[in-house]
mmCIF file of C-alpha atoms and ligand atoms in Angstrom:
data_model
loop_
_atom_site.group_PDB
_atom_site.id
_atom_site.type_symbol
_atom_site.label_atom_id
_atom_site.label_comp_id
_atom_site.label_asym_id
_atom_site.label_seq_id
_atom_site.Cartn_x
_atom_site.Cartn_y
_atom_site.Cartn_z
ATOM 1 C CA MET A 201 -21.711 26.872 -12.383
ATOM 2 C CA ARG A 202 -22.553 23.349 -13.240
ATOM 3 C CA MET A 203 -20.459 23.336 -16.433
ATOM 4 C CA LYS A 204 -17.431 24.159 -14.154
ATOM 5 C CA THR A 205 -18.255 21.446 -11.730
ATOM 6 C CA LEU A 206 -18.308 19.169 -14.763
ATOM 7 C CA GLN A 207 -15.204 20.096 -16.167
ATOM 8 C CA ARG A 208 -13.258 20.019 -13.122
ATOM 9 C CA PRO A 209 -14.393 16.952 -11.020
ATOM 10 C CA ASP A 210 -13.249 16.699 -7.429
ATOM 11 C CA LEU A 211 -10.700 13.955 -6.948
ATOM 12 C CA SER A 212 -9.955 14.694 -3.190
ATOM 13 C CA VAL A 213 -10.307 11.929 -0.746
ATOM 14 C CA SER A 214 -10.034 11.794 2.967
ATOM 15 C CA ILE A 215 -8.335 9.072 4.767
ATOM 16 C CA GLY A 216 -9.396 9.721 8.469
ATOM 17 C CA ARG A 217 -7.673 13.060 8.904
ATOM 18 C CA LEU A 218 -5.259 12.894 6.181
ATOM 19 C CA ARG A 219 -6.694 14.349 2.900
ATOM 20 C CA LEU A 220 -5.291 13.519 -0.479
ATOM 21 C CA ASN A 221 -5.443 15.777 -3.718
ATOM 22 C CA ASN A 222 -6.666 12.590 -5.758
ATOM 23 C CA PRO A 223 -7.137 9.008 -4.440
ATOM 24 C CA VAL A 224 -3.893 7.429 -6.276
ATOM 25 C CA MET A 225 -0.873 6.642 -4.148
ATOM 26 C CA VAL A 226 2.477 4.456 -5.187
ATOM 27 C CA ALA A 227 2.546 1.258 -3.244
ATOM 28 C CA SER A 228 5.661 0.440 -0.837
ATOM 29 C CA GLY A 229 8.481 -1.404 -2.541
ATOM 30 C CA THR A 230 7.516 -0.565 -6.077
ATOM 31 C CA PHE A 231 8.508 3.186 -6.304
ATOM 32 C CA GLY A 232 11.912 3.265 -4.653
ATOM 33 C CA TYR A 233 12.416 6.455 -2.617
ATOM 34 C CA GLY A 234 10.448 8.495 -5.315
ATOM 35 C CA GLN A 235 13.932 10.233 -6.494
ATOM 36 C CA GLU A 236 14.000 7.142 -8.925
ATOM 37 C CA PHE A 237 10.824 8.284 -10.684
ATOM 38 C CA GLU A 238 11.331 11.945 -10.962
ATOM 39 C CA ASP A 239 12.371 12.002 -14.560
ATOM 40 C CA PHE A 240 9.245 10.352 -15.440
ATOM 41 C CA MET A 241 6.446 12.223 -13.727
ATOM 42 C CA ASP A 242 5.632 15.318 -11.591
ATOM 43 C CA LEU A 243 5.774 13.301 -8.113
ATOM 44 C CA ASN A 244 3.583 16.048 -6.727
ATOM 45 C CA GLN A 245 0.809 15.003 -8.690
ATOM 46 C CA LEU A 246 0.468 11.926 -6.875
ATOM 47 C CA GLY A 247 -1.953 11.477 -4.187
ATOM 48 C CA ALA A 248 0.825 10.192 -1.890
ATOM 49 C CA VAL A 249 4.193 8.530 -2.107
ATOM 50 C CA ILE A 250 4.838 5.618 0.197
ATOM 51 C CA PRO A 251 8.805 4.735 0.059
ATOM 52 C CA LYS A 252 10.343 1.048 0.460
ATOM 53 C CA GLY A 253 9.492 -0.004 3.684
ATOM 54 C CA ILE A 254 11.735 0.613 6.603
ATOM 55 C CA SER A 255 12.931 -1.260 9.748
ATOM 56 C CA LEU A 256 14.975 -0.231 12.837
ATOM 57 C CA ASP A 257 18.212 -1.655 11.519
ATOM 58 C CA PRO A 258 19.321 -2.156 7.986
ATOM 59 C CA MET A 259 18.355 -5.282 6.070
ATOM 60 C CA PRO A 260 20.346 -6.947 3.482
ATOM 61 C CA GLY A 261 17.465 -8.913 1.960
ATOM 62 C CA ASN A 262 17.170 -12.300 0.205
ATOM 63 C CA PRO A 263 19.402 -14.168 -1.718
ATOM 64 C CA PRO A 264 18.967 -13.602 -5.559
ATOM 65 C CA PRO A 265 17.112 -14.590 -7.974
ATOM 66 C CA ARG A 266 14.772 -12.142 -5.977
ATOM 67 C CA ILE A 267 12.073 -11.537 -9.157
ATOM 68 C CA PHE A 268 10.305 -13.878 -11.440
ATOM 69 C CA GLU A 269 7.975 -13.093 -13.977
ATOM 70 C CA THR A 270 4.750 -15.164 -14.102
ATOM 71 C CA ASP A 271 1.399 -15.261 -16.242
ATOM 72 C CA GLY A 272 -0.212 -12.120 -15.578
ATOM 73 C CA GLY A 273 1.915 -11.167 -12.456
ATOM 74 C CA MET A 274 5.276 -11.366 -10.572
ATOM 75 C CA LEU A 275 7.050 -13.070 -7.820
ATOM 76 C CA ASN A 276 9.293 -11.223 -5.642
ATOM 77 C CA SER A 277 11.530 -12.090 -2.596
ATOM 78 C CA ILE A 278 13.032 -8.861 -1.909
ATOM 79 C CA GLY A 279 13.235 -9.764 1.671
ATOM 80 C CA LEU A 280 12.084 -6.334 2.629
ATOM 81 C CA GLN A 281 15.939 -4.974 2.252
ATOM 82 C CA ASN A 282 16.316 -1.491 3.039
ATOM 83 C CA PRO A 283 18.873 0.978 4.741
ATOM 84 C CA GLY A 284 17.428 1.393 8.159
ATOM 85 C CA LEU A 285 15.604 4.307 10.084
ATOM 86 C CA ARG A 286 18.853 6.146 10.774
ATOM 87 C CA ILE A 287 20.138 5.989 7.310
ATOM 88 C CA PHE A 288 16.706 6.600 5.825
ATOM 89 C CA ILE A 289 16.246 9.773 7.762
ATOM 90 C CA LYS A 290 19.444 11.099 7.092
ATOM 91 C CA GLU A 291 19.646 10.107 3.315
ATOM 92 C CA LYS A 292 16.228 9.561 1.872
ATOM 93 C CA LEU A 293 14.029 11.864 3.930
ATOM 94 C CA PRO A 294 15.430 15.344 2.901
ATOM 95 C CA TYR A 295 14.542 14.771 -0.807
ATOM 96 C CA LEU A 296 10.970 13.271 0.131
ATOM 97 C CA ARG A 297 10.089 15.948 2.466
ATOM 98 C CA LYS A 298 10.252 18.580 -0.152
ATOM 99 C CA LEU A 299 7.558 16.914 -2.300
ATOM 100 C CA LYS A 300 4.119 18.754 -2.135
ATOM 101 C CA THR A 301 2.619 15.527 -2.255
ATOM 102 C CA GLU A 302 1.384 13.648 1.184
ATOM 103 C CA LEU A 303 4.401 11.177 2.190
ATOM 104 C CA ILE A 304 3.111 7.982 3.942
ATOM 105 C CA ILE A 305 5.840 6.111 5.600
ATOM 106 C CA ASN A 306 5.767 2.179 5.430
ATOM 107 C CA PHE A 307 7.325 0.431 8.356
ATOM 108 C CA PHE A 308 8.001 -2.814 10.031
ATOM 109 C CA GLY A 309 9.624 -4.839 12.598
ATOM 110 C CA ASN A 310 10.657 -8.296 13.943
ATOM 111 C CA THR A 311 8.816 -7.866 17.214
ATOM 112 C CA GLN A 312 6.480 -5.649 18.864
ATOM 113 C CA LYS A 313 9.105 -3.618 20.767
ATOM 114 C CA GLU A 314 10.795 -2.631 17.108
ATOM 115 C CA TYR A 315 7.304 -1.599 15.722
ATOM 116 C CA VAL A 316 6.663 0.679 18.684
ATOM 117 C CA ARG A 317 9.975 2.156 18.588
ATOM 118 C CA LEU A 318 9.999 2.698 14.936
ATOM 119 C CA ALA A 319 6.490 4.469 15.210
ATOM 120 C CA GLY A 320 7.810 6.459 18.189
ATOM 121 C CA ALA A 321 10.911 7.591 16.188
ATOM 122 C CA LEU A 322 9.040 8.501 13.354
ATOM 123 C CA ASP A 323 6.218 10.289 15.109
ATOM 124 C CA GLY A 324 8.568 13.488 15.895
ATOM 125 C CA VAL A 325 9.942 13.741 12.239
ATOM 126 C CA ALA A 326 8.978 16.512 10.093
ATOM 127 C CA GLY A 327 7.296 15.911 6.818
ATOM 128 C CA ILE A 328 5.754 12.887 7.362
ATOM 129 C CA SER A 329 1.883 12.948 6.719
ATOM 130 C CA ALA A 330 0.863 9.309 8.135
ATOM 131 C CA LEU A 331 2.448 5.692 8.840
ATOM 132 C CA GLU A 332 1.513 2.580 7.225
ATOM 133 C CA MET A 333 2.455 -0.326 9.320
ATOM 134 C CA ASN A 334 3.389 -3.402 7.409
ATOM 135 C CA VAL A 335 2.250 -6.614 9.570
ATOM 136 C CA SER A 336 3.314 -9.362 7.140
ATOM 137 C CA CYS A 337 6.344 -9.776 9.074
ATOM 138 C CA PRO A 338 7.190 -12.927 11.102
ATOM 139 C CA ASN A 339 7.003 -12.307 14.800
ATOM 140 C CA VAL A 340 10.087 -14.215 15.968
ATOM 141 C CA LYS A 341 9.003 -14.296 19.538
ATOM 142 C CA CYS A 342 5.855 -16.117 18.523
ATOM 143 C CA GLY A 343 7.714 -18.681 16.323
ATOM 144 C CA GLY A 344 7.960 -16.941 13.094
ATOM 145 C CA ILE A 345 4.178 -16.678 12.630
ATOM 146 C CA VAL A 346 3.087 -13.626 10.682
ATOM 147 C CA PHE A 347 1.557 -10.801 13.158
ATOM 148 C CA GLY A 348 -1.070 -10.062 10.839
ATOM 149 C CA SER A 349 -2.279 -13.721 10.267
ATOM 150 C CA ASP A 350 -4.106 -13.664 13.647
ATOM 151 C CA PRO A 351 -6.455 -10.950 14.759
ATOM 152 C CA LYS A 352 -5.629 -11.096 18.407
ATOM 153 C CA MET A 353 -2.012 -10.294 17.539
ATOM 154 C CA THR A 354 -2.802 -7.952 14.980
ATOM 155 C CA TYR A 355 -5.082 -6.189 17.576
ATOM 156 C CA ARG A 356 -2.409 -5.959 20.313
ATOM 157 C CA LEU A 357 0.600 -4.934 17.832
ATOM 158 C CA VAL A 358 -1.710 -2.191 16.632
ATOM 159 C CA SER A 359 -2.765 -0.900 20.149
ATOM 160 C CA ALA A 360 0.836 -0.699 21.262
ATOM 161 C CA VAL A 361 1.966 0.926 18.131
ATOM 162 C CA ARG A 362 -1.201 3.323 18.605
ATOM 163 C CA LYS A 363 0.025 4.658 21.853
ATOM 164 C CA ALA A 364 3.640 5.269 20.222
ATOM 165 C CA THR A 365 2.313 7.644 17.290
ATOM 166 C CA ALA A 366 -0.162 10.613 17.080
ATOM 167 C CA LEU A 367 0.410 10.198 13.286
ATOM 168 C CA PRO A 368 -2.570 8.976 11.130
ATOM 169 C CA LEU A 369 -2.017 4.950 11.252
ATOM 170 C CA ILE A 370 -2.704 2.795 8.549
ATOM 171 C CA VAL A 371 -2.393 -0.979 8.729
ATOM 172 C CA LYS A 372 -1.509 -2.905 5.690
ATOM 173 C CA LEU A 373 -2.928 -6.400 5.863
ATOM 174 C CA SER A 374 -1.700 -9.399 4.277
ATOM 175 C CA PRO A 375 -4.181 -11.380 2.080
ATOM 176 C CA ASN A 376 -2.867 -14.920 3.589
ATOM 177 C CA VAL A 377 -5.428 -15.730 5.824
ATOM 178 C CA THR A 378 -8.559 -17.404 5.867
ATOM 179 C CA ASP A 379 -10.697 -14.417 6.849
ATOM 180 C CA ILE A 380 -9.135 -10.967 6.130
ATOM 181 C CA THR A 381 -12.143 -9.380 7.922
ATOM 182 C CA ALA A 382 -11.075 -10.665 11.384
ATOM 183 C CA THR A 383 -7.486 -9.128 11.039
ATOM 184 C CA ALA A 384 -9.198 -5.832 9.840
ATOM 185 C CA ARG A 385 -11.187 -5.914 12.794
ATOM 186 C CA GLY A 386 -8.228 -6.454 14.725
ATOM 187 C CA ALA A 387 -6.483 -3.491 13.507
ATOM 188 C CA GLU A 388 -9.649 -1.024 13.644
ATOM 189 C CA GLU A 389 -10.242 -2.234 17.271
ATOM 190 C CA GLY A 390 -6.331 -1.521 18.137
ATOM 191 C CA GLY A 391 -6.851 2.113 17.108
ATOM 192 C CA ALA A 392 -5.800 1.879 13.191
ATOM 193 C CA ASP A 393 -7.128 5.242 11.209
ATOM 194 C CA ALA A 394 -7.555 2.996 8.151
ATOM 195 C CA VAL A 395 -6.533 -0.506 6.483
ATOM 196 C CA SER A 396 -4.691 -1.081 3.256
ATOM 197 C CA LEU A 397 -5.075 -4.263 1.431
ATOM 198 C CA VAL A 398 -3.663 -6.299 -0.293
ATOM 199 C CA ASN A 399 -0.123 -7.062 0.294
ATOM 200 C CA THR A 400 1.362 -9.960 -1.649
ATOM 201 C CA PHE A 401 0.178 -13.434 -1.879
ATOM 202 C CA LYS A 402 2.448 -16.063 -0.700
ATOM 203 C CA ALA A 403 3.548 -18.126 -3.905
ATOM 204 C CA MET A 404 6.435 -20.084 -5.501
ATOM 205 C CA ALA A 405 7.503 -21.247 -9.147
ATOM 206 C CA ILE A 406 9.648 -24.314 -10.001
ATOM 207 C CA ASN A 407 12.180 -24.472 -13.174
ATOM 208 C CA ILE A 408 11.421 -27.842 -14.552
ATOM 209 C CA TYR A 409 14.763 -28.045 -16.002
ATOM 210 C CA SER A 410 16.708 -27.812 -12.945
ATOM 211 C CA ARG A 411 14.020 -28.777 -10.807
ATOM 212 C CA LYS A 412 15.253 -25.884 -8.691
ATOM 213 C CA PRO A 413 13.099 -22.872 -7.425
ATOM 214 C CA GLU A 414 12.811 -19.877 -9.835
ATOM 215 C CA LEU A 415 13.582 -17.647 -6.404
ATOM 216 C CA GLY A 416 16.568 -17.722 -4.168
ATOM 217 C CA ASN A 417 14.290 -17.768 -1.133
ATOM 218 C CA VAL A 418 11.972 -20.526 -2.767
ATOM 219 C CA PHE A 419 9.006 -18.497 -1.678
ATOM 220 C CA GLY A 420 8.025 -15.205 -2.698
ATOM 221 C CA GLY A 421 5.097 -12.811 -2.872
ATOM 222 C CA LEU A 422 2.694 -12.912 -5.986
ATOM 223 C CA SER A 423 1.628 -9.276 -7.044
ATOM 224 C CA GLY A 424 0.142 -7.810 -10.581
ATOM 225 C CA PRO A 425 -3.000 -8.166 -12.448
ATOM 226 C CA ALA A 426 -3.282 -11.905 -11.524
ATOM 227 C CA ILE A 427 -4.198 -10.914 -8.062
ATOM 228 C CA LYS A 428 -6.602 -8.268 -8.857
ATOM 229 C CA PRO A 429 -10.107 -9.957 -8.522
ATOM 230 C CA ILE A 430 -8.891 -11.556 -5.153
ATOM 231 C CA ALA A 431 -7.834 -8.062 -4.003
ATOM 232 C CA VAL A 432 -11.182 -6.629 -5.069
ATOM 233 C CA ARG A 433 -13.110 -9.226 -3.317
ATOM 234 C CA MET A 434 -11.239 -8.768 0.107
ATOM 235 C CA VAL A 435 -11.887 -4.838 -0.066
ATOM 236 C CA TRP A 436 -15.514 -5.522 -0.689
ATOM 237 C CA GLU A 437 -15.658 -7.723 2.557
ATOM 238 C CA VAL A 438 -13.461 -5.407 4.392
ATOM 239 C CA TYR A 439 -15.469 -2.315 3.390
ATOM 240 C CA ARG A 440 -18.551 -4.110 5.114
ATOM 241 C CA ALA A 441 -16.834 -5.242 8.076
ATOM 242 C CA VAL A 442 -15.053 -2.132 9.403
ATOM 243 C CA LYS A 443 -16.046 1.317 9.969
ATOM 244 C CA ILE A 444 -12.496 2.895 9.060
ATOM 245 C CA PRO A 445 -11.462 3.617 5.633
ATOM 246 C CA VAL A 446 -10.293 0.948 3.384
ATOM 247 C CA ILE A 447 -7.420 1.640 0.816
ATOM 248 C CA GLY A 448 -7.275 -1.018 -2.228
ATOM 249 C CA ILE A 449 -4.231 -2.601 -3.910
ATOM 250 C CA GLY A 450 -3.644 -5.313 -5.809
ATOM 251 C CA GLY A 451 -2.754 -5.468 -9.847
ATOM 252 C CA ILE A 452 -4.173 -1.938 -10.536
ATOM 253 C CA VAL A 453 -2.551 -1.069 -14.027
ATOM 254 C CA LYS A 454 -5.275 1.484 -15.501
ATOM 255 C CA ALA A 455 -7.901 3.890 -13.977
ATOM 256 C CA GLU A 456 -10.584 1.225 -14.862
ATOM 257 C CA ASP A 457 -8.868 -1.136 -12.177
ATOM 258 C CA ALA A 458 -8.671 1.637 -9.708
ATOM 259 C CA ILE A 459 -12.317 2.524 -10.193
ATOM 260 C CA GLU A 460 -13.636 -1.027 -9.542
ATOM 261 C CA PHE A 461 -11.642 -0.967 -6.131
ATOM 262 C CA ILE A 462 -13.350 2.136 -5.418
ATOM 263 C CA LEU A 463 -16.824 0.858 -6.212
ATOM 264 C CA ALA A 464 -15.835 -1.830 -3.892
ATOM 265 C CA GLY A 465 -15.503 0.245 -1.170
ATOM 266 C CA ALA A 466 -11.869 1.612 -1.365
ATOM 267 C CA SER A 467 -11.519 5.462 -0.224
ATOM 268 C CA ALA A 468 -8.176 5.522 -2.148
ATOM 269 C CA VAL A 469 -5.824 2.856 -4.207
ATOM 270 C CA GLN A 470 -2.167 2.243 -4.496
ATOM 271 C CA ILE A 471 -0.276 1.536 -7.633
ATOM 272 C CA GLY A 472 2.337 -1.454 -7.395
ATOM 273 C CA THR A 473 3.858 -3.749 -9.877
ATOM 274 C CA ALA A 474 2.561 -1.507 -12.528
ATOM 275 C CA ASN A 475 5.093 1.266 -11.833
ATOM 276 C CA LEU A 476 8.109 -1.192 -12.775
ATOM 277 C CA ILE A 477 6.076 -1.983 -16.134
ATOM 278 C CA ASN A 478 5.185 1.716 -16.903
ATOM 279 C CA PRO A 479 7.028 4.199 -14.687
ATOM 280 C CA GLY A 480 4.126 6.769 -15.630
ATOM 281 C CA ALA A 481 1.422 4.337 -14.605
ATOM 282 C CA ALA A 482 0.109 5.928 -11.314
ATOM 283 C CA LEU A 483 -0.366 9.594 -12.839
ATOM 284 C CA GLU A 484 -2.116 7.943 -15.827
ATOM 285 C CA VAL A 485 -4.588 5.939 -13.543
ATOM 286 C CA ALA A 486 -5.215 9.308 -11.917
ATOM 287 C CA GLU A 487 -5.817 11.081 -15.356
ATOM 288 C CA GLY A 488 -8.006 8.272 -16.495
ATOM 289 C CA ILE A 489 -10.286 8.788 -13.090
ATOM 290 C CA LYS A 490 -10.869 12.126 -13.859
ATOM 291 C CA LYS A 491 -11.661 11.293 -17.511
ATOM 292 C CA TYR A 492 -14.047 8.666 -16.363
ATOM 293 C CA LEU A 493 -15.811 11.251 -13.861
ATOM 294 C CA LEU A 494 -16.360 13.772 -16.725
ATOM 295 C CA ARG A 495 -17.653 10.687 -18.873
ATOM 296 C CA THR A 496 -20.096 9.553 -16.557
ATOM 297 C CA LYS A 497 -21.107 13.084 -14.945
ATOM 298 C CA THR A 498 -19.769 12.293 -11.608
ATOM 299 C CA PRO A 499 -18.541 15.619 -9.614
ATOM 300 C CA ARG A 500 -16.799 13.826 -6.788
ATOM 301 C CA ILE A 501 -14.800 10.516 -6.679
ATOM 302 C CA ARG A 502 -15.956 10.038 -3.294
ATOM 303 C CA ASP A 503 -19.784 9.588 -4.548
ATOM 304 C CA LEU A 504 -18.401 6.254 -5.787
ATOM 305 C CA ILE A 505 -17.019 4.834 -2.975
ATOM 306 C CA GLY A 506 -18.924 1.618 -2.145
ATOM 307 C CA MET A 507 -21.243 2.187 -4.497
ATOM 308 C CA PHE A 508 -21.232 -1.257 -5.848
ATOM 309 C CA GLU A 509 -24.679 -2.780 -6.529
ATOM 310 C CA ILE A 510 -25.601 -6.210 -6.036
HETATM 311 C C1 FMN B 716 9.063 -5.448 -5.588
HETATM 312 C C2 FMN B 716 8.182 -5.457 -4.505
HETATM 313 C C3 FMN B 716 8.589 -4.844 -3.269
HETATM 314 C C4 FMN B 716 7.434 -4.736 -2.177
HETATM 315 N N1 FMN B 716 8.088 -4.266 -0.973
HETATM 316 C C5 FMN B 716 6.998 -4.068 0.066
HETATM 317 C C6 FMN B 716 7.489 -3.205 1.420
HETATM 318 O O1 FMN B 716 8.624 -2.918 1.362
HETATM 319 N N2 FMN B 716 6.351 -3.185 2.244
HETATM 320 C C7 FMN B 716 5.082 -3.378 1.981
HETATM 321 O O2 FMN B 716 4.348 -3.071 2.621
HETATM 322 N N3 FMN B 716 4.458 -4.085 0.667
HETATM 323 C C8 FMN B 716 5.667 -4.006 -0.255
HETATM 324 N N4 FMN B 716 5.169 -5.144 -1.459
HETATM 325 C C9 FMN B 716 3.865 -4.916 -1.909
HETATM 326 C C10 FMN B 716 3.081 -3.790 -2.705
HETATM 327 O O3 FMN B 716 3.165 -2.573 -1.977
HETATM 328 C C11 FMN B 716 1.785 -4.225 -2.944
HETATM 329 O O4 FMN B 716 1.092 -4.486 -1.567
HETATM 330 C C12 FMN B 716 1.467 -5.519 -3.673
HETATM 331 O O5 FMN B 716 2.603 -5.428 -4.883
HETATM 332 C C13 FMN B 716 0.327 -5.579 -4.258
HETATM 333 O O6 FMN B 716 -0.012 -4.628 -5.300
HETATM 334 P P1 FMN B 716 0.207 -4.566 -6.920
HETATM 335 O O7 FMN B 716 -0.232 -5.910 -7.394
HETATM 336 O O8 FMN B 716 -0.129 -3.413 -7.452
HETATM 337 O O9 FMN B 716 1.722 -4.986 -7.108
HETATM 338 C C14 FMN B 716 6.381 -5.020 -2.554
HETATM 339 C C15 FMN B 716 6.018 -5.504 -3.749
HETATM 340 C C16 FMN B 716 6.754 -5.472 -4.815
HETATM 341 C C17 FMN B 716 6.358 -6.254 -6.217
#
């Protein structure tokens, strides 16, 4: 009996009432709408799929160039380009909802009203397991200040969205703050079922010959291995500050990275930039976690959550 347990370690985790077969999801914006990756892997083996973030209306995105490679990472200034809710539901969702894995919809608005309308509209749509709200967008009504940079604004926004949906609600936090535990608490008090962190770090790069920015938008978001140690630190801080589950994101390319996040307190992880380098990365991470559990004779991945020792 014991042998059997060790040969088939239990990779399942829970994010509130959302149950995942394994803790490895793909991060929004780095996995298209899922279908683009079907030739590289069995999508049903993923813990969850999170498609590119959607807004109420279509968004054209930022001027090119939108991607710039840096040492150990990349900058992107895609500008949340997406076809909008109506086209997403009509053209992308039919494929996604047929998958056997969990489907988490990442969304964002320019105003609180837009967030609430989107959450309400998605609430009644079949095939959606949970919502992930990206609070890293500028609130145009508050002079462009990012919703997720102020704990009170995060609280108010999450409270309003909470009333609009019965789906499990994950709030994706921005790392561009002095104290990420404050916005995490704001999300928790507002009624979030979980927080995911981190989104990208505001950054820029200069071409020294043209003396111009490398990105058309001047600023972009830094992601990839370069941000991992900061993201691990933030996950550990947030894990100790809130009672709701934490989802770890930032520079994960291999199983060891994911395990580090889990030990720091993440109940699950998301793979982002690594998908763009190796389209099979997410499933390789899940497979590597299984091997680690076997090697360390750990029957359940959830036994490792937050087991980091100082
Ligand atoms: C090209 C690109 C597009 C992204 N688009 C979104 C998005 O639409 N919504 C969102 O919440 N995060 C978006 N992100 C952030 C990622 O989901 C992730 O939080 C971040 O890249 C850090 O993880 P990583 O280092 O594994 O890439 C995007 C990231 C990249 C690189």
